[in-house]
Coordinates of C-alpha atoms in Angstrom, one line a residue:
X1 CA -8.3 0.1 16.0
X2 CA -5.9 -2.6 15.3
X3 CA -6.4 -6.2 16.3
X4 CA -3.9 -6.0 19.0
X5 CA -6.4 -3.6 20.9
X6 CA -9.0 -6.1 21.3
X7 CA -8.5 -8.2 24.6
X8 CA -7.9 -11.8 24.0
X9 CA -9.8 -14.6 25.4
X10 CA -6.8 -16.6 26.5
X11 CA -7.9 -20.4 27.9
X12 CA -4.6 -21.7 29.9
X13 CA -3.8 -25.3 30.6
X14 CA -3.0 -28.1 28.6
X15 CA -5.6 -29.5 25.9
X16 CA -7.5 -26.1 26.2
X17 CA -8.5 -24.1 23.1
X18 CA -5.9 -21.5 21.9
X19 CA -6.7 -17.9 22.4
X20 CA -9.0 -15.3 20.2
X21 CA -9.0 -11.9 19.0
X22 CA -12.2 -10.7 17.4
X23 CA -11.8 -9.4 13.9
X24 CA -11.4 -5.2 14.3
X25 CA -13.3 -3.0 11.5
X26 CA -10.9 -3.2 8.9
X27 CA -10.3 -7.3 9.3
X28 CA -14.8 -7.9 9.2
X29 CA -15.5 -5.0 6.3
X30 CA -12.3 -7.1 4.2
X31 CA -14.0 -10.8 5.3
X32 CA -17.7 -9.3 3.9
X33 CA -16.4 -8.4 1.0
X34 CA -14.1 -10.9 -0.7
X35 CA -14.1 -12.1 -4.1
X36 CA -12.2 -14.8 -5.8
X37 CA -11.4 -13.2 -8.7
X38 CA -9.5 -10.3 -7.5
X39 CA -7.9 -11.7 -4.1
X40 CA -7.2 -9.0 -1.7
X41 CA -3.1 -9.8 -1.5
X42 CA -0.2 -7.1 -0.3
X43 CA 2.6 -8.2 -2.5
X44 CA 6.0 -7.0 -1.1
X45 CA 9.1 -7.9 -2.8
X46 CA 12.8 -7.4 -1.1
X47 CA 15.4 -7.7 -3.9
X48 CA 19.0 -8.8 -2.4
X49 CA 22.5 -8.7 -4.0
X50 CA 22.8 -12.3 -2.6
X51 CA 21.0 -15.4 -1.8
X52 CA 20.4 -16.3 1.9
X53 CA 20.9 -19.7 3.3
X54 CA 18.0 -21.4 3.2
X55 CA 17.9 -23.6 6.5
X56 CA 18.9 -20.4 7.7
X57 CA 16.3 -18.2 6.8
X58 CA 13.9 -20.4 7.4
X59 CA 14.7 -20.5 11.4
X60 CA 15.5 -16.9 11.2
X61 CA 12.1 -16.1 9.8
X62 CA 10.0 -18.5 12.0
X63 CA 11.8 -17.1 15.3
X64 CA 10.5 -13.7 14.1
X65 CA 7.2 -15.3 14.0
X66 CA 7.2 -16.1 17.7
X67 CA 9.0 -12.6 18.4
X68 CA 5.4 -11.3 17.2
X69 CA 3.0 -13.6 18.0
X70 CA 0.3 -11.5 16.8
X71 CA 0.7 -12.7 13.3
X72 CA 0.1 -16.1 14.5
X73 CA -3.7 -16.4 13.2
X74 CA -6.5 -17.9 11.8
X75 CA -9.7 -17.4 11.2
X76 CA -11.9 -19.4 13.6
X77 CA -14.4 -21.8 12.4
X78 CA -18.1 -20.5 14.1
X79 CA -21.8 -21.3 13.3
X80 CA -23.7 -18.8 11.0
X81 CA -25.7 -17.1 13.7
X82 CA -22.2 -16.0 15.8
X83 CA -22.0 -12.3 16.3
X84 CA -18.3 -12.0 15.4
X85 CA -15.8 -13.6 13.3
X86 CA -12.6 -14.2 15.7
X87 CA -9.0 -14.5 14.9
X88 CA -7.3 -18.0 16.5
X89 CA -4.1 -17.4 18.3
X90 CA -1.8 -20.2 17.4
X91 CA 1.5 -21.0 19.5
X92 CA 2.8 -22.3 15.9
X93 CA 2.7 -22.1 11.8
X94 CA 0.1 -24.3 10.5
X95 CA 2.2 -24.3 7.5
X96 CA 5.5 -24.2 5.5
X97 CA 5.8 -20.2 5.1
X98 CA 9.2 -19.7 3.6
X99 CA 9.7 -21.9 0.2
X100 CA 12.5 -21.8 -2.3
X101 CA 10.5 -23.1 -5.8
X102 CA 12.6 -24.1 -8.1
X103 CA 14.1 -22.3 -10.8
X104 CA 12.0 -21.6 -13.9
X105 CA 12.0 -19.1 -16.9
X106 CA 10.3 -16.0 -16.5
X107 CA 10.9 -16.6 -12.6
X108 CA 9.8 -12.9 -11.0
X109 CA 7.4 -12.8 -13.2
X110 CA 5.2 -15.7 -12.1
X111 CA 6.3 -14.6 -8.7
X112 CA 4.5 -11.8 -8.9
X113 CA 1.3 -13.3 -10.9
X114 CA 1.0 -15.7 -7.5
X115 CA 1.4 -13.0 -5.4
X116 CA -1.2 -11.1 -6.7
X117 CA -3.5 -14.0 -7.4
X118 CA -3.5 -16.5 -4.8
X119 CA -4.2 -15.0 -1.2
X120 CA -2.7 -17.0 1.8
X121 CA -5.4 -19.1 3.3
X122 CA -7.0 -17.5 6.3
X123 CA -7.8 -21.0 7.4
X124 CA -4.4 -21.1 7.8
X125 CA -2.0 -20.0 10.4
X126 CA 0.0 -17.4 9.7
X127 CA -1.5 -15.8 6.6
X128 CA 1.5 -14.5 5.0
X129 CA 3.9 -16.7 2.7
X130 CA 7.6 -15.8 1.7
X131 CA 8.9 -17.2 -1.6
X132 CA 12.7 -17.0 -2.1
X133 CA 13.4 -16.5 -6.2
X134 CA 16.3 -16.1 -7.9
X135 CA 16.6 -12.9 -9.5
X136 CA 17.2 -12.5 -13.1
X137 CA 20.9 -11.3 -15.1
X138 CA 21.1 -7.9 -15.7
X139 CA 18.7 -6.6 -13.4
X140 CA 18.9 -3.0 -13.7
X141 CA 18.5 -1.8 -10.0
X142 CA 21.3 -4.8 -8.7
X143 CA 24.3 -3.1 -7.2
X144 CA 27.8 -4.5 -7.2
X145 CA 27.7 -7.3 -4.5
X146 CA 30.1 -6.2 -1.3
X147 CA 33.4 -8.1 -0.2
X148 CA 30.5 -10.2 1.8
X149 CA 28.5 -11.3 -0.7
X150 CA 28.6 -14.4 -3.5
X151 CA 28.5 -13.4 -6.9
X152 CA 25.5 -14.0 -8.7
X153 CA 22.6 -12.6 -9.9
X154 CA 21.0 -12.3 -6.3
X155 CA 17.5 -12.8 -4.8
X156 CA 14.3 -11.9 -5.0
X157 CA 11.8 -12.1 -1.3
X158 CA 8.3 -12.2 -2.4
X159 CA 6.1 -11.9 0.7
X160 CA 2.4 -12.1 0.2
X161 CA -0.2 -11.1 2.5
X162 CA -3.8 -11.7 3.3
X163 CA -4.9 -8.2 3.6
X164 CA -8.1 -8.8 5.5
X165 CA -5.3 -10.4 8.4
X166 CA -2.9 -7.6 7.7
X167 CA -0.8 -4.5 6.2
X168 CA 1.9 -4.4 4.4
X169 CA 3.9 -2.0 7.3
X170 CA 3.1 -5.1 10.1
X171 CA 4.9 -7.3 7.5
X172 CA 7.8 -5.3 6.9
X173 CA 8.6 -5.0 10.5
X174 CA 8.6 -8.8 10.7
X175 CA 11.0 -9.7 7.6
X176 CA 13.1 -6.7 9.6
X177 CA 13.0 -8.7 12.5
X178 CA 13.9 -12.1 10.6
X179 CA 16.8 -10.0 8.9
X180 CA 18.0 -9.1 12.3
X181 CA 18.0 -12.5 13.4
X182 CA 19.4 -14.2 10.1
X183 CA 22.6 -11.9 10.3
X184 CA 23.3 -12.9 13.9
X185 CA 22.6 -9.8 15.5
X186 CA 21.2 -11.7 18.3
X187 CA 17.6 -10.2 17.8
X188 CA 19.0 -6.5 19.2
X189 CA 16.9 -3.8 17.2
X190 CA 18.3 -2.2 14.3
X191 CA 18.2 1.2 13.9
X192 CA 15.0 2.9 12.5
X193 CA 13.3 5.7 11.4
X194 CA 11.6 7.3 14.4
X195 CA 7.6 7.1 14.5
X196 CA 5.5 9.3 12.6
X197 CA 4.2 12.3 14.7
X198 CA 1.1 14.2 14.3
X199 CA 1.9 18.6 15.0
X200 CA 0.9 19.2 18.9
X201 CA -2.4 20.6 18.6
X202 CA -2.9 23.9 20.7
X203 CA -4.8 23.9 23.9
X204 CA -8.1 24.4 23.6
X205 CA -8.1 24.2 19.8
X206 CA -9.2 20.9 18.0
X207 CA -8.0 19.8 14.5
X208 CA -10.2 21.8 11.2
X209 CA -11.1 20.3 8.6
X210 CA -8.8 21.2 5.5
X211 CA -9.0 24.5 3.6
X212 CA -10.5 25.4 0.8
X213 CA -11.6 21.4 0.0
X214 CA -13.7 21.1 -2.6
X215 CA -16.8 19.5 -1.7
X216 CA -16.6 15.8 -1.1
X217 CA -20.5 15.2 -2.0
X218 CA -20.2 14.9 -5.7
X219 CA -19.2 11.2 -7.2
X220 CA -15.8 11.7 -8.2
X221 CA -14.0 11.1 -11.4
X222 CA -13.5 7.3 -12.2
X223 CA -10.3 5.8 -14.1
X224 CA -11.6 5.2 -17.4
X225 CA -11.3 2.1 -19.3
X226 CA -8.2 1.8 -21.2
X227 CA -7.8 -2.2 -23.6
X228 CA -8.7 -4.8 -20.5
X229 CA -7.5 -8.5 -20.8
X230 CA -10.3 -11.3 -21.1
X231 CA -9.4 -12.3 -17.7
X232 CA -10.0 -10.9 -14.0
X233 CA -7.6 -10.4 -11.7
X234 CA -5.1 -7.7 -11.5
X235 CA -2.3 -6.4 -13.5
X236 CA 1.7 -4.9 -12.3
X237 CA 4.2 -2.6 -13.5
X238 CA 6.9 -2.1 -11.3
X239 CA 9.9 1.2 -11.9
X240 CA 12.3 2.7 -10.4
X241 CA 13.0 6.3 -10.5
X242 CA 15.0 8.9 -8.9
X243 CA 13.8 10.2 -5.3
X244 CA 12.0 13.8 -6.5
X245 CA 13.9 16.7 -5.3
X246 CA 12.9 19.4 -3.2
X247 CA 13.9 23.2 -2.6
X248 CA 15.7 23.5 0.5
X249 CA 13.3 24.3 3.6
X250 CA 10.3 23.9 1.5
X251 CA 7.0 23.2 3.3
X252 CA 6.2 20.7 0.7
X253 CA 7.1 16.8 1.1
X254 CA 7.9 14.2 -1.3
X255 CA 4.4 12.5 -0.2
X256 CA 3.2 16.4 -1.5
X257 CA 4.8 15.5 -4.6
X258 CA 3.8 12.3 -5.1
X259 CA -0.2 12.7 -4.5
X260 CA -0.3 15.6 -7.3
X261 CA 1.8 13.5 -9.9
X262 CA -1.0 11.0 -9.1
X263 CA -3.3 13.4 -9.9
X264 CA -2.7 14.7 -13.2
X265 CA -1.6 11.5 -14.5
X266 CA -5.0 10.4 -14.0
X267 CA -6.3 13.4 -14.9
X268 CA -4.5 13.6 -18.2
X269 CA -5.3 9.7 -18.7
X270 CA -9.0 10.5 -18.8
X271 CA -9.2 13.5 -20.8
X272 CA -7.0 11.5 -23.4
X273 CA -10.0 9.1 -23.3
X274 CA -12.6 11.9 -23.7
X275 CA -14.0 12.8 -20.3
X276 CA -14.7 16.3 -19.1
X277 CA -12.6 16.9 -15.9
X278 CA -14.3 16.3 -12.6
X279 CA -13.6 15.9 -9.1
X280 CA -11.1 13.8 -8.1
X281 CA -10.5 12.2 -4.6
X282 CA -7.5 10.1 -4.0
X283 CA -7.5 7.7 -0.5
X284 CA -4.0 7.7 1.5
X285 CA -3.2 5.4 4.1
X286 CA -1.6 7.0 7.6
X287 CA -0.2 4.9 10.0
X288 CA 1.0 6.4 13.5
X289 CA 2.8 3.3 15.3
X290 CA 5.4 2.8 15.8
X291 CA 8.4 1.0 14.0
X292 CA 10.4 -0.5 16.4
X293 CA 9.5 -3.8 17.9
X294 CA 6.6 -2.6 19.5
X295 CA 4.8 -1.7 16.5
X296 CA 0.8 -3.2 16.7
X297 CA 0.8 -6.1 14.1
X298 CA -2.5 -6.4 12.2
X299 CA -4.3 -3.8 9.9
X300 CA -3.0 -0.6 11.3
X301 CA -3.0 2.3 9.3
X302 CA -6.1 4.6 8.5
X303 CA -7.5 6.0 5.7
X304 CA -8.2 9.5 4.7
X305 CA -9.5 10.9 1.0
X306 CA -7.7 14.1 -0.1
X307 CA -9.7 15.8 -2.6
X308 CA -9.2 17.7 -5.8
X309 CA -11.8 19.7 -7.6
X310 CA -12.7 19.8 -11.4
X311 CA -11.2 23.1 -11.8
X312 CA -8.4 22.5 -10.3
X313 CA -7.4 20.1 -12.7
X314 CA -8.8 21.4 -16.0
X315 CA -5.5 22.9 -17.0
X316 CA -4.1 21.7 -20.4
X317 CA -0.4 23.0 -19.8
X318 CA 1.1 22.9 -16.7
X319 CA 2.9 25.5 -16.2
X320 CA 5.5 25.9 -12.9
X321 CA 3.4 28.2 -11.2
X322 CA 0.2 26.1 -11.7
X323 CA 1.7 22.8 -10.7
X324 CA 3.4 25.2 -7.6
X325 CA 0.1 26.2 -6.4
X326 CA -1.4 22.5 -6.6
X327 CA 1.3 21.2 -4.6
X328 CA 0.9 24.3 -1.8
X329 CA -3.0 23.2 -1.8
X330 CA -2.6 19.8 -1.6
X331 CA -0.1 20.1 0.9
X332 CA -2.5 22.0 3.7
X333 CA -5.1 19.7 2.7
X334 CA -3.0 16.7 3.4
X335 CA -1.4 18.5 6.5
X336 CA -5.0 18.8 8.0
X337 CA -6.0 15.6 7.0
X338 CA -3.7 13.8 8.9
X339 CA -4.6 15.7 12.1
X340 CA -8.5 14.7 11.9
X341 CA -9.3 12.4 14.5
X342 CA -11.0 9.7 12.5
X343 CA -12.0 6.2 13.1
X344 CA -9.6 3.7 10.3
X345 CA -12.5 3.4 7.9
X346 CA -14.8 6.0 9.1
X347 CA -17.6 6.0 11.5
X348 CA -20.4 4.3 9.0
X349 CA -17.9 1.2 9.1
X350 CA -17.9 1.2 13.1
X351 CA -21.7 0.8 12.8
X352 CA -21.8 -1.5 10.4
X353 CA -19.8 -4.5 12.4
X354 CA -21.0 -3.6 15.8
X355 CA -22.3 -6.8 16.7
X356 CA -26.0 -6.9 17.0
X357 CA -26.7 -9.2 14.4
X358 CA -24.9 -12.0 13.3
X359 CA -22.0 -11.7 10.8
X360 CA -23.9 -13.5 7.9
X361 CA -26.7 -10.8 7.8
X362 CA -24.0 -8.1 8.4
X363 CA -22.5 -9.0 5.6
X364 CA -25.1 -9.0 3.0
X365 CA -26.1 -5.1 4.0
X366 CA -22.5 -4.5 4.1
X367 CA -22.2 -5.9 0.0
X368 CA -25.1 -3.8 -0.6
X369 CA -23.5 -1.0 0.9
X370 CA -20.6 -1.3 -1.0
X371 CA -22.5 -1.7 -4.0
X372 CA -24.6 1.3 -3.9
X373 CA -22.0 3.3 -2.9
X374 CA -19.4 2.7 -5.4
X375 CA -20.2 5.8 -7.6
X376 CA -18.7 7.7 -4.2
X377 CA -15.8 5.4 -3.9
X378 CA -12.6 7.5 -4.1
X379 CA -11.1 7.6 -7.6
X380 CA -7.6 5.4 -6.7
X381 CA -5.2 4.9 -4.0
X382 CA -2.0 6.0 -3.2
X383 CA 0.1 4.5 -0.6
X384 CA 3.2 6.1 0.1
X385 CA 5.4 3.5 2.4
X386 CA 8.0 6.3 2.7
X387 CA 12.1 5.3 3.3
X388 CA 11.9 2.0 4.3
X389 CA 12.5 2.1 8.1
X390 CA 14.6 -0.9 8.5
X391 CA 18.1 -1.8 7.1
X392 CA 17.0 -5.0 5.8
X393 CA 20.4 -6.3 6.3
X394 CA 21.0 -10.1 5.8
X395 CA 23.9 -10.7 6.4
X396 CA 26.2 -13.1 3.7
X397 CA 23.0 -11.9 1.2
X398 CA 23.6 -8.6 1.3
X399 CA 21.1 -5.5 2.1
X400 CA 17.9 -4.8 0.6
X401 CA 18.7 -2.5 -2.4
X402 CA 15.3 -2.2 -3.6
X403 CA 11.8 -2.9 -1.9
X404 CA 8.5 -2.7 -3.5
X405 CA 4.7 -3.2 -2.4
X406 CA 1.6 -2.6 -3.9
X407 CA -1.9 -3.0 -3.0
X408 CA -5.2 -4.3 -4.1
X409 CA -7.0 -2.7 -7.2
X410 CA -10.5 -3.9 -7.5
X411 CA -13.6 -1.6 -8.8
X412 CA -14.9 0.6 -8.3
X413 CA -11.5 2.0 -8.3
X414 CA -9.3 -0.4 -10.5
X415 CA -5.5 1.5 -9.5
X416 CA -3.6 2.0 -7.3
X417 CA 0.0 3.5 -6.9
X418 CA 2.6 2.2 -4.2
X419 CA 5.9 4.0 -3.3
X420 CA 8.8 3.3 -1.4
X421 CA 12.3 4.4 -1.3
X422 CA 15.6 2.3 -0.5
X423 CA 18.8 2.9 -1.5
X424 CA 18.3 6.8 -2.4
X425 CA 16.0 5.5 -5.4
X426 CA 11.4 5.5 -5.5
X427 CA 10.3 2.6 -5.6
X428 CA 6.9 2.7 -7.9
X429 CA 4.0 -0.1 -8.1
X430 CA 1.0 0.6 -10.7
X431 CA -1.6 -2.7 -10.0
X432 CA -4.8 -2.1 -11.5
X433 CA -7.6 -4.5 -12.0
X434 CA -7.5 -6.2 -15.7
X435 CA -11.0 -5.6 -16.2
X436 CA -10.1 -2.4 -16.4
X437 CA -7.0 -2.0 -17.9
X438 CA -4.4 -3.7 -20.0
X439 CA -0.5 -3.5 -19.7
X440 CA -0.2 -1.4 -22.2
X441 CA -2.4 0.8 -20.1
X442 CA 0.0 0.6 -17.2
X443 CA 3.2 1.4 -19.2
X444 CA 1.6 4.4 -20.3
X445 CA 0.1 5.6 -17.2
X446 CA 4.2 5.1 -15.7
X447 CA 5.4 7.5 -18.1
X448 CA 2.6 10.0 -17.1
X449 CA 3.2 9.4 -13.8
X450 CA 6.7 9.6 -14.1
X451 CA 6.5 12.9 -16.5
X452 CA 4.9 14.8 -13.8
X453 CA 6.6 14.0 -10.7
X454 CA 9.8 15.3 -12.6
X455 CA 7.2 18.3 -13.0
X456 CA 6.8 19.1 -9.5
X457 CA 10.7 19.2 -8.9
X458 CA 10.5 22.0 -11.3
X459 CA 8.3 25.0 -10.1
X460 CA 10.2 26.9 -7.5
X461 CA 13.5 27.3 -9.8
X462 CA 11.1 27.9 -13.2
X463 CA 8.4 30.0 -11.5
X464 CA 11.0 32.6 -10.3
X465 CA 11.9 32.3 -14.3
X466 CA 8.9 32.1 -15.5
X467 CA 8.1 35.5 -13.0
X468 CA 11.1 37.1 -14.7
X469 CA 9.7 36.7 -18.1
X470 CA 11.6 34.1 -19.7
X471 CA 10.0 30.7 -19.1
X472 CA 7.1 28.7 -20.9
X473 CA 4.6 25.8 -20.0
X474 CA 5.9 22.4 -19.4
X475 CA 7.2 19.9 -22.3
X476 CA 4.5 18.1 -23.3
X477 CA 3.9 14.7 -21.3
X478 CA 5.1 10.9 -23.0
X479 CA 2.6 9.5 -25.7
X480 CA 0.8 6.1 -25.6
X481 CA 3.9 4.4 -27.4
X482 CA 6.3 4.4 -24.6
X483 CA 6.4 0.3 -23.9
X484 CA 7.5 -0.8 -20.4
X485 CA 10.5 -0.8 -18.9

């Protein structure tokens, strides 16, 4: 359930206290269990062949803030024995959102350090901040700028989000509607993807549970630890690849593709690192609303774990066919997943924030909880944003060209992977948690990752080959000493 769902208590008239929302699920399991030292921060960052104007923008951008009033929150201030924590309506920012800091060496850099280390305030109304940079000479993604556009190196959007408040999708759909506005299209809605559709389900039939699914009771496989940095927080590699083929009228789907790529990389990571294989279970985001300007603005997608078993991944050469039949299995899996009715985070979490007792004491059993059940946790996350809905077209700054997110890495699982495509290109995030992993660590799981996505593009051409006689096992995958790119 999204926050929008949940009826708020609206005082009218002048002088009278603005309107709450009370936290959903996902918003009170987030509030219970923050920590300082690995903030839980969407980072989304919009690179542009131009630079917009800033007075501009920053009109543009709060306009789109009243367009979708929902992101207009705070947390509300409450006595220790309340039952709920409650989201503050407000009719305005509290704060500056859009900045242009000054140029600095090393600029997207440190962009990216605060946005992965310094959450918005939730204190604060809205909980989002956008961060104009200018990108750097020679970026290798930067088309040619268009008749339009000044010359220059460009721009860099970094929007960071609180994700107790929100998702990264809510926030997308707002700098689309701030784009809209800022290239004087008078607010009329741009053109989008059409909203994701679950298959009609029979009559009298109700969704199964996946096939053959290995059993989800066992704890599964961890990401073992690689050369951490002395300190907390989390690390960032961003690339940009080439958007995986696929045969022609092939059942599989790029998000196929990517979720078995995510597999064997970290299945070849840890058996580099000595482990025996074991199961695996990877968490996905779905999100069914819609894109348009009606889309619910809060924490909207939910989450489902798709599972792989040990001997499924014990293979030491991929061969076509092998890495064929993977993709077939994890595609029905994924297909039936998505078709389970199930509550965003399950219905344990439902229990856990009904509101018997008061929030403090439902918090400390919901730490606990968490605790004792990290062994279970799901070994990573892969969010798969999909072809950026929304033209992202600003006008004298150009259009978006390429668009990255990732999300938060802390343990138990300590990575993540975040895709998106713009442009015709994939757009890949690898954030992992630095007591975990070094970057080092990253740039080597990238070329894994990277070795055997091109591997899934591969097995219907080389398995009739490999059928016919003439075809081997898959090169073998990068080694450690590939640096980053």
């Amino acid at each position: 359930m999204t926050a929008l769902e949940h009826p708020a208590r609206r005082a009218d008239g002048p002088g009278r206290p603005p309107a709450r929302v009370p936290f959903p699920v996902v918003d009170e399991v987030s509030r219970h269990c923050l920590q300082e030292e690995e903030p839980e921060t969407v980072h989304i960052e919009v690179h542009l062949p131009g630079t917009p104007d800033p007075a501009r923008l920053k009109a543009a951008f709060a306009e789109a803030l009243r367009r979708h009033p929902r992101i207009l929150m705070r947390e509300a201030r409450g006595p220790w024995y309340r039952r709920r924590y409650e989201w503050e309506l407000t009719a305005e920012p509290d704060t500056e959102v859009v900045t242009f800091p000054a140029p600095e060496p090393d600029a997207l850099k440190r962009a990216r350090e605060r946005a992965l280390a310094k959450a918005p305030s939730l204190a604060a109304s809205p909980p989002i901040r956008l961060e104009v940079v200018a990108a750097e000479a020679g970026l290798a993604s930067r088309p040619e700028p268009g008749p339009d556009t000044a010359a220059g190196p460009g721009s860099v959007l970094f929007l960071t989000v609180n994700h107790t408040a929100l998702d990264g999708p809510a926030c997308m759909r707002v700098l689309a509607t701030a784009a809209e506005i800022y290239a004087g299209e008078g607010g009329s809605p741009a053109p989008v993807a059409p909203p994701p559709t679950r298959a009609p389900e029979r009559p009298g039939t109700a969704a199964q549970p996946p096939p053959d699914a290995p059993s989800g009771w066992a704890p599964p496989a961890r990401v073992l630890r690689g050369t951490p940095e002395p300190s907390p927080g989390n690390g960032l590699l961003v690339d940009e690849l080439p958007v995986p083929r696929r045969p022609k009228g092939s059942p599989l789907t790029v998000n196929d593709q990517l979720m078995v790529a995510t597999a064997l990389m970290i299945s070849h990571w840890n058996r580099e690192h000595g482990a025996r294989p074991r199961p695996l279970r990877i968490t996905m985001p779905v999100d069914d609303r819609p894109r348009d300007a009606t889309m619910p603005i809060g924490n909207g997608t939910r989450l489902v774990e798709v599972p792989f078993g040990a001997a499924e991944l014990a293979h030491r050469e991929w061969t076509p066919d092998a890495i064929h039949d993977l993709l077939r299995r994890t595609s029905d899996r994924t297909r039936a997943l998505k078709a389970l009715p199930r509550p965003q985070l399950g219905h344990g979490a439902r229990l856990l924030t009904a509101p018997v007792l008061p929030v403090t004491l439902r918090a400390a059993v919901t730490r606990g909880l968490r605790r004792a059940a990290a062994p279970w946790t799901s070994t990573t996350l892969l969010s798969n944003i999909g072809r950026v809905p929304y033209p992202l077209d600003f006008g004298d700054a150009g259009r978006a060209h390429a668009v990255w997110f990732s999300a938060p890495a802390r343990l138990p699982r300590g990575l993540t992977v975040t895709t998106a495509s713009t442009a015709g290109r994939l757009h890949v995030a690898l954030r992992w948690s630095k007591t975990l992993l070094g970057p080092g660590d990253g740039a080597h799981l990238r070329d894994l990752f990277e070795h055997y996505l091109h591997a899934t593009e591969q097995t219907e051409r080389a398995a009739r080959t490999e059928r016919a006689g003439s075809g081997g096992p898959d090169p073998a995958p990068p080694g450690k000493s590939g640096g980053p790119k």
